[in-house]
């Protein structure tokens, strides 16, 4: 099943199993069913709880805040991750603050999900991965969709918890087949690790962890690119690396990353967002500090150029992290310094 | 003028909010006096150095909250802004919880985390970012609608907040979805230090009517006139289970925050003639008025003593 469909089913399951769930978003009604068709069919079956909004991203976030404060479980769609900038005040100064600033006298469990990322030639304002600007916002969980994390389980986790969540969904995941449950990763073994109450960090490795010369940490669509590359390198060159795919980007679940890097002695982070002040630099700094004496070389961070994303396909591919850039980085990071 | 005034059951001290059955004029005066003296007490505590941070007093605007609250009831929800003390006290009467919060005590409404601008109590919330509370109040109204309850969501904003774009996104939505949301706009003529003439184009009421929202507009500091206007606005919302707007043109007699008043001194002085306590106070017999003032004073003194001891 493709990811967009699996996600739609997860939203359907949430609506069916929890009467507090309300979906808000632009153009999410049938027959259109959302710009990426994730919500197709839901407004027909749940007309009162699936609501199309005007083009008002800040109000989508703000109305969601009010619904959540009043005991509902809004799951709202922001049509493009680029438009999260319009929700920034609502997320930082309202949604993430209410529960802690009221000392728990209220909770604001809003889930905002948004298609992000490039590779479709949509250009400077419809291709970005802006999640780094939300990482580290106190009391906000930032989660990235992946092919290895079952959306039904993820959303059940969101609904079982009172924390607000921002879920980033790379657009290029939508047409790909989900791999959650173990298939789709070729010859590699798949495992899960992680701390209680958090979505698992998925481990994909061709051989035992101790035989891997590198831990690659990647999320979202980049994780799938890394998976393909690492599988090829393992088969063709016996270059073995463990791929770690967290769902939750912030706060970071350090334990599974620490265990892997302790064994491999080397780290490469991969993300599509622009470089600097990023998820990767935080992971690298954290693990570099925790595992200082055990690393064989300095942690490596791969991110896209700090630039505007071009519309022209060749120039976009040159700027954004893709399989080619990941291969160069893996080869460099896997060699003992 | 169809709504029947209802008195919410309050948790507060009767000396501050009035005993059940107190005649209306006396009750309204007592509650305005309570809010006025609470704000002045807070400002004095700042001067004394026992408070830190900031506060935004509503001196001069007491009639708004007190008049409106005559028409709200349990099951309604209020969302207020930075200048929230009067709204909160008129709704709950809980001087102790608010003062403890402002003084940073663990016994405060939000354990001292929220402070003056960020408070939470049953049916009441506030946040200090301008405009951002308006969609949240709309979301609460949508929740009432989905639940099938008849609660009214109420949000307070000032004229300065009309500069925020999110307000207009929400006006569109509340009209489109006919949400049971009452927007109460307190136009005090000054946005911090900037006069309305430098902040606002066009007409305030027309902003709302452009969205097809029913507007009740009044220019007064007389609590009875506010009461009548609020009755009309609330009745409109309740009758339609839908949206409404109450615009009150009033005046802030104190500084914006603390010691930050650079308005023309003659303008402020002239406005003291319309002090809501003076305007309404003449309706209460001098002896009753003196008794009310004495009771409010004693109750607030007790409250301050208790909070200081925390």
XYZ file of C-alpha atoms in Angstrom:
647
model
C 0.000 0.000 0.000
C 1.287 3.469 -0.809
C 2.050 5.822 2.036
C -0.630 8.426 1.130
C -3.260 5.696 1.347
C -1.903 4.292 4.584
C -1.949 7.765 6.076
C -5.521 8.323 4.909
C -6.477 5.029 6.523
C -4.790 6.132 9.748
C -6.845 9.330 9.754
C -9.972 7.303 9.065
C -9.108 4.998 11.931
C -8.606 8.010 14.213
C -11.990 9.461 13.226
C -13.703 6.112 13.727
C -12.135 5.256 17.033
C -12.131 8.658 18.716
C -15.167 10.971 18.520
C -12.977 13.866 19.657
C -10.992 13.839 16.414
C -11.668 16.721 14.011
C -9.853 17.324 10.716
C -9.311 20.869 9.456
C -7.518 21.997 6.350
C -7.667 23.738 3.019
C -9.289 21.856 0.110
C -9.598 18.640 2.089
C -13.225 17.966 1.114
C -14.313 15.383 -1.441
C -14.172 15.012 -4.325
C -10.831 16.851 -4.257
C -9.727 15.265 -0.984
C -6.708 17.448 -0.270
C -3.859 18.708 -2.414
C -2.103 15.356 -1.984
C -5.317 13.307 -1.712
C -4.524 12.090 1.775
C -7.984 12.929 3.134
C -9.939 11.591 0.157
C -13.213 9.994 1.227
C -13.132 11.254 4.792
C -15.406 14.271 4.425
C -18.055 12.072 2.828
C -18.055 9.690 5.753
C -17.478 12.227 8.554
C -19.057 15.458 7.277
C -19.328 17.168 10.667
C -15.752 16.447 11.726
C -13.890 16.985 8.466
C -13.999 20.683 7.668
C -12.567 22.700 4.820
C -11.189 26.045 5.893
C -10.521 29.290 4.066
C -6.916 29.987 3.047
C -5.994 30.955 6.599
C -3.163 28.842 7.947
C -2.777 30.810 11.165
C -6.495 30.475 11.844
C -6.344 26.742 11.111
C -3.704 26.433 13.806
C -5.541 28.817 16.138
C -8.946 27.174 15.784
C -7.219 23.840 16.354
C -5.776 25.269 19.563
C -9.230 26.230 20.781
C -10.700 22.856 19.870
C -7.915 21.122 21.759
C -8.268 23.389 24.799
C -11.956 22.460 24.794
C -11.246 18.724 24.804
C -11.242 17.837 21.112
C -8.398 16.240 19.151
C -7.831 18.315 16.040
C -5.612 16.869 13.327
C -5.054 19.742 10.937
C -3.422 19.890 7.555
C -1.240 22.739 6.367
C -1.161 22.258 2.622
C 2.549 22.912 2.183
C 5.196 22.817 4.896
C 6.422 26.140 3.565
C 3.263 27.723 4.982
C 4.152 26.694 8.523
C 5.721 30.132 8.787
C 2.167 31.486 8.873
C 1.444 29.262 11.889
C 4.618 30.003 13.786
C 3.094 32.282 16.417
C 0.214 29.909 17.026
C 2.545 26.943 17.435
C 5.227 28.647 19.530
C 3.271 31.163 21.597
C -0.037 29.402 21.909
C -0.280 25.688 21.159
C 2.998 24.619 22.745
C 2.647 27.039 25.657
C -0.839 26.578 27.004
C -0.316 23.429 29.053
C 2.987 24.426 30.674
C 2.171 28.100 31.220
C -1.131 27.183 32.836
C 0.724 24.656 34.981
C -1.271 21.818 33.452
C -4.672 23.374 34.158
C -5.374 22.972 30.434
C -3.899 20.888 27.649
C -3.615 21.655 23.956
C -3.081 18.391 22.077
C -3.115 19.729 18.526
C -1.686 17.618 15.709
C -0.606 19.560 12.641
C 0.504 17.564 9.632
C 2.097 19.022 6.557
C 3.533 17.858 3.236
C 7.094 19.086 2.900
C 10.243 18.777 0.881
C 11.420 19.147 -2.697
C 12.002 16.972 -5.706
C 8.875 18.029 -7.516
C 10.125 21.242 -9.089
C 7.699 23.390 -7.136
C 10.362 26.020 -6.539
C 11.428 28.291 -3.697
C 8.193 28.495 -1.652
C 6.604 25.057 -2.168
C 9.576 22.728 -1.693
C 11.164 23.515 1.614
C 11.826 21.409 4.680
C 11.345 24.060 7.341
C 11.099 21.704 10.310
C 14.403 22.815 11.755
C 12.772 26.063 12.822
C 10.422 24.084 15.076
C 12.976 21.724 16.597
C 13.648 22.511 20.197
C 10.456 24.482 20.776
C 9.718 23.480 24.376
C 6.819 21.052 24.775
C 6.365 20.568 21.035
C 6.996 17.174 19.470
C 8.185 17.219 15.882
C 7.703 13.916 14.078
C 8.681 12.928 10.552
C 6.706 10.385 8.570
C 8.690 7.476 7.184
C 7.977 4.286 5.279
C 8.889 2.248 8.364
C 6.563 3.887 10.841
C 2.996 2.679 10.630
C 0.845 5.821 10.564
C -1.957 4.073 12.451
C 0.394 3.387 15.352
C 1.872 6.886 15.195
C -1.525 8.560 15.346
C -2.682 6.252 18.121
C 0.382 7.443 20.013
C -0.433 11.087 19.305
C -4.000 10.640 20.542
C -2.885 8.821 23.669
C -0.709 11.765 24.651
C -1.507 15.381 25.518
C 1.512 16.907 23.770
C 1.065 18.938 20.617
C 2.658 17.354 17.556
C 3.929 18.713 14.274
C 4.180 15.898 11.731
C 6.321 16.481 8.654
C 5.469 14.359 5.610
C 7.866 14.434 2.686
C 5.798 14.697 -0.490
C 7.833 12.043 -2.266
C 6.777 9.479 0.338
C 3.129 9.643 -0.694
C 3.395 7.436 -3.812
C 5.888 4.968 -2.281
C 4.943 1.664 -0.738
C 5.056 1.499 3.022
C 7.651 -0.771 4.534
C 6.308 -0.799 8.090
C 5.923 -4.396 9.142
C 9.201 -5.576 7.704
C 8.876 -5.848 3.947
C 10.410 -3.561 1.389
C 13.911 -3.327 2.794
C 15.516 -5.985 0.664
C 18.167 -8.120 2.264
C 18.694 -6.018 5.369
C 17.434 -6.871 8.826
C 14.986 -4.458 10.377
C 14.741 -3.829 14.062
C 13.254 -1.292 16.386
C 14.787 0.443 19.361
C 13.732 3.342 21.494
C 12.558 4.721 24.770
C 9.172 3.923 26.280
C 6.336 6.176 25.182
C 8.156 7.388 22.079
C 7.793 6.191 18.510
C 10.544 3.664 17.792
C 13.765 4.415 16.004
C 13.989 1.895 13.176
C 17.291 0.159 12.528
C 18.080 -1.283 9.116
C 21.381 -3.113 8.708
C 22.797 -5.733 6.370
C 24.994 -7.353 9.030
C 25.403 -7.271 12.789
C 25.811 -3.819 14.234
C 29.375 -4.558 15.386
C 30.364 -5.287 11.788
C 29.076 -1.927 10.544
C 31.629 0.837 10.101
C 29.118 3.683 10.248
C 25.762 4.740 11.707
C 23.700 6.772 9.262
C 20.822 8.659 10.860
C 18.182 9.949 8.469
C 14.444 10.631 8.492
C 11.587 10.947 6.057
C 12.330 10.570 2.367
C 16.074 10.894 2.960
C 15.894 7.699 4.984
C 14.527 5.872 1.942
C 17.283 7.310 -0.250
C 19.884 6.220 2.286
C 18.300 2.777 2.549
C 18.588 2.200 -1.204
C 22.164 3.401 -1.277
C 23.315 1.406 1.743
C 21.732 -1.730 0.361
C 23.634 -1.295 -2.899
C 26.919 -0.584 -1.142
C 26.453 -3.647 1.056
C 25.751 -5.958 -1.877
C 28.258 -4.544 -4.318
C 31.124 -3.475 -2.095
C 30.565 -5.029 1.315
C 30.544 -1.532 2.764
C 28.316 -2.030 5.789
C 26.490 0.758 7.596
C 23.551 0.765 9.968
C 20.687 3.054 9.030
C 18.708 4.558 11.880
C 15.354 6.137 11.130
C 13.766 8.041 13.981
C 10.190 9.225 13.699
C 10.505 11.832 16.419
C 12.983 14.568 15.569
C 12.433 16.700 18.629
C 12.921 16.071 21.446
C 15.558 13.568 20.363
C 15.414 10.019 21.686
C 19.151 9.658 22.258
C 19.323 6.100 23.562
C 18.965 4.166 20.277
C 21.351 6.510 18.492
C 23.874 6.223 21.285
C 23.763 2.430 21.229
C 24.383 2.284 17.504
C 27.155 4.852 17.355
C 28.850 3.284 20.367
C 29.114 0.100 18.323
C 30.067 1.573 14.945
C 32.224 4.460 16.144
C 31.141 6.774 13.339
C 28.129 8.950 12.598
C 26.607 10.574 9.535
C 23.356 12.512 9.727
C 21.323 13.157 6.587
C 18.536 15.681 6.117
C 17.023 17.613 3.224
C 16.652 20.928 5.021
C 19.238 23.655 4.580
C 22.525 23.254 6.416
C 23.496 24.954 9.621
C 21.547 25.233 12.902
C 19.874 22.001 11.919
C 18.638 18.638 13.240
C 21.875 17.038 12.090
C 24.113 19.521 13.842
C 22.167 18.928 17.058
C 22.423 15.154 16.740
C 26.127 15.428 15.906
C 26.801 17.769 18.802
C 24.875 15.600 21.238
C 26.466 12.325 20.217
C 29.878 13.920 19.803
C 29.678 15.075 23.381
C 28.224 11.871 24.816
C 30.527 9.507 22.928
C 33.604 11.683 22.593
C 36.206 9.046 23.344
C 34.492 6.325 21.385
C 34.228 7.993 18.015
C 36.789 7.085 15.392
C 36.232 10.365 13.589
C 34.309 13.592 13.936
C 30.550 13.244 13.348
C 29.540 14.147 9.798
C 26.449 16.175 8.928
C 24.887 16.202 5.470
C 22.272 18.818 4.704
C 21.252 20.830 1.660
C 22.985 24.008 0.601
C 21.939 27.122 2.455
C 20.092 28.575 -0.463
C 16.747 29.085 -2.155
C 15.400 25.942 -3.832
C 15.414 26.410 -7.613
C 12.470 25.356 -9.751
C 14.643 24.038 -12.596
C 14.935 20.267 -12.007
C 18.672 19.973 -12.639
C 19.453 22.901 -10.377
C 17.081 21.639 -7.684
C 18.768 18.218 -7.750
C 22.136 19.890 -7.434
C 21.097 21.864 -4.388
C 19.040 19.387 -2.376
C 20.545 16.347 -0.715
C 19.924 13.336 -2.955
C 21.327 9.849 -3.371
C 24.485 11.128 -5.046
C 25.329 13.487 -2.192
C 24.545 10.795 0.366
C 26.894 8.364 -1.390
C 29.783 10.808 -1.294
C 29.151 11.504 2.393
C 28.838 7.806 3.309
C 32.069 6.882 1.547
C 33.888 9.646 3.359
C 32.396 8.946 6.777
C 32.862 5.164 6.591
C 36.616 5.428 6.127
C 38.503 5.472 9.432
C 40.088 8.862 9.954
C -32.783 44.013 25.954
C -34.333 40.601 26.046
C -31.814 38.804 28.195
C -32.509 38.470 31.865
C -29.510 39.341 33.960
C -28.139 36.304 35.712
C -25.666 36.263 38.474
C -23.083 33.559 38.202
C -22.251 31.722 41.313
C -18.855 32.988 42.319
C -16.084 31.583 44.385
C -15.022 34.988 45.628
C -15.385 36.860 48.859
C -18.885 38.354 49.259
C -17.289 41.618 50.328
C -15.798 41.804 46.817
C -18.542 40.383 44.612
C -21.625 40.972 46.744
C -23.929 38.648 48.578
C -26.736 36.941 46.716
C -29.662 39.264 46.384
C -27.690 42.486 46.624
C -29.495 45.154 44.591
C -28.101 45.518 41.104
C -26.768 49.052 41.346
C -24.914 48.232 44.547
C -23.582 44.980 43.090
C -22.312 46.649 39.945
C -20.669 49.392 41.941
C -19.073 46.918 44.323
C -17.603 44.858 41.531
C -16.190 47.851 39.695
C -14.779 49.167 42.940
C -13.267 45.744 43.588
C -11.532 45.664 40.202
C -10.339 49.273 40.523
C -8.878 48.727 43.960
C -7.352 45.395 42.956
C -5.512 47.076 40.081
C -4.388 49.942 42.273
C -3.236 47.459 44.889
C -1.181 45.575 42.332
C 0.402 48.818 41.148
C 1.204 49.763 44.742
C 2.795 46.380 45.320
C 4.956 47.025 42.289
C 6.038 50.339 43.741
C 6.846 48.557 46.960
C 9.062 46.171 45.037
C 7.347 42.939 46.008
C 6.181 42.222 42.460
C 8.265 41.830 39.380
C 7.560 41.596 35.681
C 4.775 43.649 34.230
C 1.050 44.277 34.490
C -1.606 46.051 32.465
C -4.250 47.669 34.585
C -7.777 48.335 33.327
C -8.442 51.454 35.382
C -11.271 53.303 33.630
C -12.563 50.230 31.784
C -14.132 48.397 34.719
C -17.674 48.875 33.446
C -16.995 46.686 30.396
C -16.336 43.426 32.191
C -18.780 44.057 35.010
C -21.648 44.991 32.690
C -20.994 42.094 30.324
C -20.682 39.518 33.080
C -24.284 40.153 34.089
C -25.252 38.255 30.947
C -22.801 35.360 30.913
C -23.336 32.106 32.692
C -21.734 28.804 33.580
C -20.938 26.889 30.429
C -19.733 30.026 28.668
C -16.012 30.476 28.098
C -13.982 33.684 28.174
C -10.665 34.286 26.462
C -8.872 37.433 27.471
C -5.728 39.304 26.609
C -2.870 41.093 28.351
C -5.307 43.417 30.138
C -7.198 40.541 31.703
C -7.476 41.197 35.450
C -10.829 42.953 35.273
C -12.320 40.291 33.027
C -11.076 37.537 35.286
C -12.201 39.157 38.526
C -15.618 39.983 37.127
C -16.010 36.355 36.043
C -14.676 34.551 39.118
C -14.208 37.017 41.933
C -11.040 35.147 42.816
C -8.729 37.924 43.992
C -6.584 35.571 46.021
C -5.784 33.203 43.136
C -4.945 36.060 40.799
C -2.845 38.036 43.269
C -0.951 34.899 44.263
C -0.319 34.248 40.580
C 0.893 37.786 39.940
C 3.128 37.564 43.005
C 4.645 34.349 41.678
C 3.375 32.070 44.425
C 2.895 28.319 43.931
C -0.684 28.779 45.174
C -1.407 31.079 42.235
C -3.810 30.120 39.469
C -0.978 28.771 37.342
C 1.621 28.252 40.078
C 3.249 31.558 39.214
C 4.276 30.447 35.733
C 1.705 32.472 33.883
C 1.861 35.691 35.853
C -0.309 38.671 35.076
C -1.094 37.911 31.434
C -1.427 34.137 31.233
C -4.081 32.785 33.510
C -6.406 29.842 33.446
C -9.469 29.049 35.518
C -12.675 27.168 34.828
C -14.256 28.840 31.816
C -11.473 31.384 31.521
C -8.116 31.725 29.802
C -5.823 34.541 28.792
C -2.718 34.961 26.683
C -0.592 38.036 26.110
C 0.054 37.798 22.360
C -2.211 40.188 20.509
C -4.808 38.617 18.231
C -3.662 35.043 18.709
C -6.410 34.261 21.179
C -9.184 35.090 18.724
C -8.994 31.869 16.664
C -8.620 29.878 19.882
C -11.894 31.379 21.087
C -13.395 30.427 17.724
C -12.114 26.894 18.219
C -13.774 26.756 21.607
C -16.996 27.961 19.971
C -16.661 25.232 17.345
C -16.204 22.721 20.146
C -19.457 23.922 21.721
C -21.186 23.524 18.374
C -19.830 19.998 17.835
C -20.851 19.043 21.344
C -24.325 20.379 20.860
C -24.059 22.510 23.981
C -25.374 26.059 24.228
C -22.222 27.620 25.676
C -21.083 30.944 24.306
C -17.421 31.641 23.651
C -16.369 35.215 24.385
C -13.111 36.891 23.413
C -11.837 40.311 24.458
C -9.694 42.470 22.257
C -8.577 46.046 22.166
C -8.478 48.593 19.361
C -4.730 48.089 18.973
C -5.267 44.410 18.234
C -7.217 45.350 15.122
C -3.790 45.658 13.502
C -3.327 41.891 13.635
C -4.165 39.962 10.448
C -5.243 36.836 12.268
C -8.202 38.746 13.713
C -9.618 39.098 10.209
C -8.967 35.466 9.307
C -11.043 34.567 12.335
C -13.819 37.093 11.680
C -14.242 35.475 8.277
C -14.321 32.002 9.769
C -16.690 32.785 12.630
C -19.135 34.395 10.218
C -18.760 31.624 7.636
C -19.337 28.886 10.175
C -21.774 30.944 12.278
C -19.870 30.065 15.430
C -21.317 30.954 18.843
C -18.570 33.488 19.482
C -18.996 36.971 20.888
C -16.134 39.345 20.139
C -15.931 42.119 22.710
C -13.852 44.986 21.423
C -12.771 47.464 24.057
C -11.663 50.542 22.163
C -9.822 52.698 24.674
C -8.426 55.006 22.036
C -4.787 54.243 22.667
C -2.663 51.344 21.579
C 0.036 51.486 24.240
C 1.443 54.948 23.409
C -0.027 55.354 19.946
C -3.357 57.103 19.394
C -5.996 55.393 17.320
C -5.614 58.077 14.657
C -2.149 56.727 13.858
C -3.211 53.076 14.018
C -6.574 52.561 12.419
C -7.996 53.394 9.029
C -11.697 53.413 8.404
C -14.408 52.544 10.836
C -14.259 49.966 13.591
C -17.829 48.720 13.326
C -17.590 48.480 9.532
C -14.773 45.972 9.889
C -17.244 43.555 11.419
C -20.284 44.334 9.311
C -18.143 43.661 6.235
C -18.174 40.021 7.309
C -21.914 40.065 7.902
C -21.484 39.987 11.669
C -24.115 41.671 13.839
C -22.570 44.552 15.769
C -23.795 46.272 18.909
C -21.798 49.444 19.423
C -21.799 51.763 22.393
C -19.671 54.686 23.508
C -19.851 54.878 27.239
C -18.252 54.290 30.596
C -21.640 53.896 32.262
C -22.006 50.335 33.449
C -25.776 50.432 32.911
C -25.293 51.351 29.267
C -22.686 48.622 28.889
C -25.070 46.247 30.616
C -27.839 47.091 28.149
C -25.566 46.773 25.126
C -24.139 43.502 26.422
C -27.655 42.195 27.007
C -28.494 42.900 23.396
C -25.278 41.406 21.995
C -25.428 38.278 24.129
C -29.111 37.796 23.361
C -28.347 37.976 19.629
C -25.715 35.268 19.976
C -27.871 33.049 22.139
C -30.909 33.405 19.900
C -28.983 32.449 16.770
C -26.435 30.164 18.449
C -24.121 32.208 16.314
C -21.652 35.065 16.255
C -21.872 38.618 17.455
C -19.747 41.649 18.177
C -19.924 44.118 21.025
C -17.908 47.282 20.500
C -17.409 49.448 23.559
C -15.702 52.791 23.044
C -14.185 53.544 26.416
C -11.031 55.045 27.862
C -8.043 53.831 29.815
C -7.484 56.206 32.710
C -4.163 54.648 33.718
C -0.931 54.051 31.895
C -0.590 51.131 29.447
C 1.628 49.074 31.717
C 3.550 50.824 34.463
C 4.766 54.421 34.456
C 4.572 54.581 30.704
C 1.949 57.212 30.066
C 2.885 60.015 27.698
C -0.622 60.934 26.639
C -1.612 64.597 26.869
C -2.257 65.242 30.549
C -5.298 67.432 29.811
C -6.894 64.659 27.787
C -6.542 62.129 30.577
C -7.687 64.624 33.200
C -10.822 65.462 31.217
C -11.645 61.793 30.939
C -11.666 61.353 34.696
C -15.041 63.106 34.561
C -16.304 59.894 32.951
C -14.718 57.594 35.510
C -17.138 54.658 35.546
C -17.069 54.517 39.320
C -18.125 58.142 39.553
C -20.714 57.801 36.798
C -22.408 54.865 38.469
C -21.494 55.653 42.056
C -24.095 58.409 42.297
C -26.796 55.765 41.905
C -25.812 54.168 45.186
C -26.789 55.880 48.449
C -23.757 57.517 50.113
C -23.937 55.304 53.209
C -24.217 52.123 51.152
C -21.411 53.281 48.969
C -19.173 53.967 51.937
C -19.977 50.533 53.339
C -19.163 48.865 50.043
C -15.884 50.725 49.784
C -14.968 49.779 53.322
C -15.775 46.099 52.727
C -13.822 45.988 49.495
C -10.885 47.621 51.238
C -10.940 45.142 54.098
C -11.315 42.151 51.823
C -8.428 43.202 49.621
C -6.269 43.948 52.653
C -7.001 40.438 53.941
C -6.195 39.031 50.543
C -2.848 40.836 50.343
C -1.980 39.697 53.858
C -2.757 36.087 53.019
C -0.774 36.179 49.796
C 2.206 37.832 51.454
C 2.263 35.025 53.990
C 2.497 32.345 51.312
